[in-house]
Amino acid sequence: MDNVKDIYINSINELHKGAIAIYDEIFINNIKSFKVIINDYSDKYIDKLAIFADILKDMSKQFNVEIMVSIDEK
């Protein structure tokens, strides 16, 4: 992935801010590759993470971008 933009999510409750940041980077800066780094995760958040993964998958297809996710478990 060339010209990768890192998107940091420090709280599982801020996943929506990560999605908004990706939209902003796509439309404002024409970025096409992203690495989403989630720094706050435990198994109790699996439902929220599954929904977020679906959103990222849809964004990837709709806007023809690459999105990689890295998760740090707490």
Coordinates of N, CA and C in Angstrom, one line a residue:
M1 N 0.8 -1.2 0.0 CA 0.0 0.0 0.0 C 0.9 1.2 0.0
D2 N 0.7 2.1 -1.0 CA 1.5 3.3 -1.1 C 0.8 4.4 -0.4
N3 N 1.6 5.4 0.1 CA 1.0 6.6 0.7 C -0.1 6.3 1.7
V4 N 0.2 5.5 2.7 CA -0.7 5.0 3.7 C -0.9 6.0 4.8
K5 N -2.2 6.3 5.1 CA -2.6 7.3 6.2 C -3.0 6.5 7.4
D6 N -2.3 6.7 8.5 CA -2.7 6.1 9.8 C -3.8 6.8 10.4
I7 N -4.8 6.0 10.8 CA -6.0 6.6 11.6 C -6.0 5.9 12.9
Y8 N -5.8 6.6 14.0 CA -5.7 6.1 15.4 C -7.1 6.2 16.1
I9 N -7.5 5.1 16.7 CA -8.7 5.1 17.5 C -8.3 4.7 18.9
N10 N -8.4 5.6 19.8 CA -7.9 5.3 21.2 C -9.0 4.8 22.1
S11 N -10.2 4.8 21.7 CA -11.3 4.3 22.5 C -12.3 3.6 21.5
I12 N -12.8 2.4 21.9 CA -13.7 1.7 21.1 C -15.0 2.5 20.9
N13 N -15.3 3.4 21.8 CA -16.5 4.2 21.7 C -16.3 5.4 20.6
E14 N -15.1 5.5 20.1 CA -14.9 6.5 19.1 C -14.7 5.9 17.7
L15 N -15.2 4.8 17.4 CA -15.1 4.1 16.1 C -15.7 5.0 15.0
H16 N -16.8 5.7 15.3 CA -17.4 6.6 14.3 C -16.4 7.7 13.9
K17 N -15.6 8.2 14.8 CA -14.6 9.3 14.5 C -13.6 8.7 13.5
G18 N -13.2 7.5 13.6 CA -12.3 6.8 12.7 C -12.9 6.8 11.3
A19 N -14.2 6.4 11.2 CA -14.9 6.4 9.9 C -14.9 7.8 9.3
I20 N -15.3 8.8 10.1 CA -15.3 10.1 9.6 C -14.0 10.6 9.1
A21 N -12.9 10.3 9.9 CA -11.5 10.6 9.5 C -11.2 10.0 8.1
I22 N -11.6 8.8 7.9 CA -11.3 8.1 6.6 C -12.0 8.9 5.5
Y23 N -13.3 9.2 5.7 CA -14.1 9.9 4.7 C -13.4 11.3 4.3
D24 N -13.0 12.0 5.4 CA -12.3 13.3 5.2 C -11.0 13.1 4.4
E25 N -10.2 12.1 4.7 CA -9.0 11.9 3.9 C -9.2 11.5 2.5
I26 N -10.3 10.7 2.3 CA -10.6 10.3 0.9 C -11.0 11.6 0.1
F27 N -11.9 12.4 0.6 CA -12.4 13.5 -0.2 C -11.6 14.8 -0.2
I28 N -10.9 15.0 0.9 CA -10.1 16.2 1.0 C -8.7 16.0 0.5
N29 N -8.1 14.9 0.9 CA -6.7 14.7 0.5 C -6.4 13.6 -0.5
N30 N -7.5 13.0 -1.0 CA -7.4 12.0 -2.1 C -6.5 10.8 -1.6
I31 N -6.6 10.4 -0.4 CA -5.8 9.3 0.1 C -6.6 8.0 -0.2
K32 N -5.9 7.0 -0.7 CA -6.5 5.8 -1.1 C -6.1 4.5 -0.3
S33 N -5.2 4.7 0.7 CA -4.8 3.6 1.5 C -4.7 4.0 3.0
F34 N -5.3 3.2 3.8 CA -5.4 3.5 5.3 C -5.0 2.3 6.1
K35 N -4.4 2.7 7.3 CA -4.2 1.7 8.3 C -4.9 2.2 9.6
V36 N -5.9 1.5 10.0 CA -6.7 1.9 11.2 C -6.1 1.2 12.4
I37 N -5.7 1.9 13.4 CA -5.1 1.4 14.6 C -6.0 1.6 15.7
I38 N -6.6 0.5 16.3 CA -7.5 0.5 17.4 C -6.7 0.2 18.6
N39 N -6.6 1.1 19.6 CA -5.8 0.9 20.8 C -6.6 0.5 22.0
D40 N -7.8 0.3 21.9 CA -8.6 -0.1 23.1 C -9.6 -1.2 22.6
Y41 N -9.3 -2.4 23.0 CA -10.2 -3.5 22.5 C -10.2 -4.6 23.6
S42 N -11.4 -5.2 23.8 CA -11.5 -6.4 24.5 C -12.7 -7.2 23.9
D43 N -12.8 -8.4 24.3 CA -13.9 -9.2 23.7 C -15.3 -8.7 23.9
K44 N -15.5 -7.9 25.0 CA -16.9 -7.4 25.2 C -17.3 -6.4 24.1
Y45 N -16.4 -5.9 23.3 CA -16.7 -5.0 22.2 C -16.8 -5.6 20.8
I46 N -16.9 -7.0 20.8 CA -16.9 -7.7 19.5 C -18.1 -7.2 18.6
D47 N -19.2 -6.9 19.2 CA -20.4 -6.5 18.3 C -20.1 -5.2 17.7
K48 N -19.5 -4.2 18.4 CA -19.2 -2.9 17.9 C -18.1 -3.0 16.8
L49 N -17.2 -3.9 17.0 CA -16.1 -4.1 16.1 C -16.6 -4.7 14.8
A50 N -17.5 -5.7 14.9 CA -18.1 -6.3 13.7 C -18.8 -5.3 12.9
I51 N -19.6 -4.4 13.5 CA -20.3 -3.4 12.7 C -19.3 -2.4 12.0
F52 N -18.3 -2.1 12.8 CA -17.2 -1.2 12.2 C -16.5 -1.9 11.0
A53 N -16.3 -3.2 11.1 CA -15.7 -3.9 10.1 C -16.5 -3.9 8.8
D54 N -17.8 -4.0 9.0 CA -18.8 -4.0 7.9 C -18.7 -2.6 7.2
I55 N -18.7 -1.5 8.0 CA -18.6 -0.2 7.5 C -17.3 0.0 6.7
L56 N -16.2 -0.5 7.2 CA -14.9 -0.3 6.5 C -15.0 -1.1 5.2
K57 N -15.5 -2.3 5.2 CA -15.6 -3.1 4.0 C -16.4 -2.3 2.9
D58 N -17.6 -1.8 3.3 CA -18.4 -1.0 2.4 C -17.7 0.2 1.9
M59 N -17.0 0.9 2.7 CA -16.2 2.1 2.3 C -15.1 1.7 1.3
S60 N -14.5 0.6 1.6 CA -13.4 0.1 0.7 C -13.9 -0.2 -0.7
K61 N -15.1 -0.8 -0.8 CA -15.7 -1.1 -2.1 C -16.2 0.2 -2.8
Q62 N -16.9 1.0 -2.0 CA -17.6 2.1 -2.6 C -16.6 3.2 -3.1
F63 N -15.5 3.4 -2.4 CA -14.5 4.4 -2.8 C -13.2 3.9 -3.4
N64 N -13.2 2.6 -3.5 CA -12.0 1.9 -4.1 C -10.7 2.3 -3.4
V65 N -10.8 2.1 -2.1 CA -9.6 2.3 -1.2 C -9.2 1.0 -0.5
E66 N -8.0 1.0 0.0 CA -7.5 -0.1 0.8 C -7.5 0.3 2.3
I67 N -8.0 -0.6 3.1 CA -8.1 -0.3 4.5 C -7.6 -1.6 5.3
M68 N -6.5 -1.4 6.1 CA -6.0 -2.4 6.9 C -6.3 -2.0 8.4
V69 N -6.5 -3.0 9.2 CA -6.9 -2.7 10.6 C -5.9 -3.5 11.5
S70 N -5.4 -2.7 12.5 CA -4.5 -3.3 13.5 C -5.2 -3.1 14.9
I71 N -5.3 -4.2 15.7 CA -6.0 -4.1 17.0 C -5.1 -4.5 18.1
D72 N -5.0 -3.6 19.1 CA -4.2 -3.9 20.3 C -5.2 -4.3 21.4
E73 N -5.1 -5.5 21.9 CA -6.0 -6.0 23.0 C -5.6 -5.4 24.3
K74 N -6.5 -5.1 25.1 CA -6.2 -4.6 26.5 C -6.5 -5.7 27.5

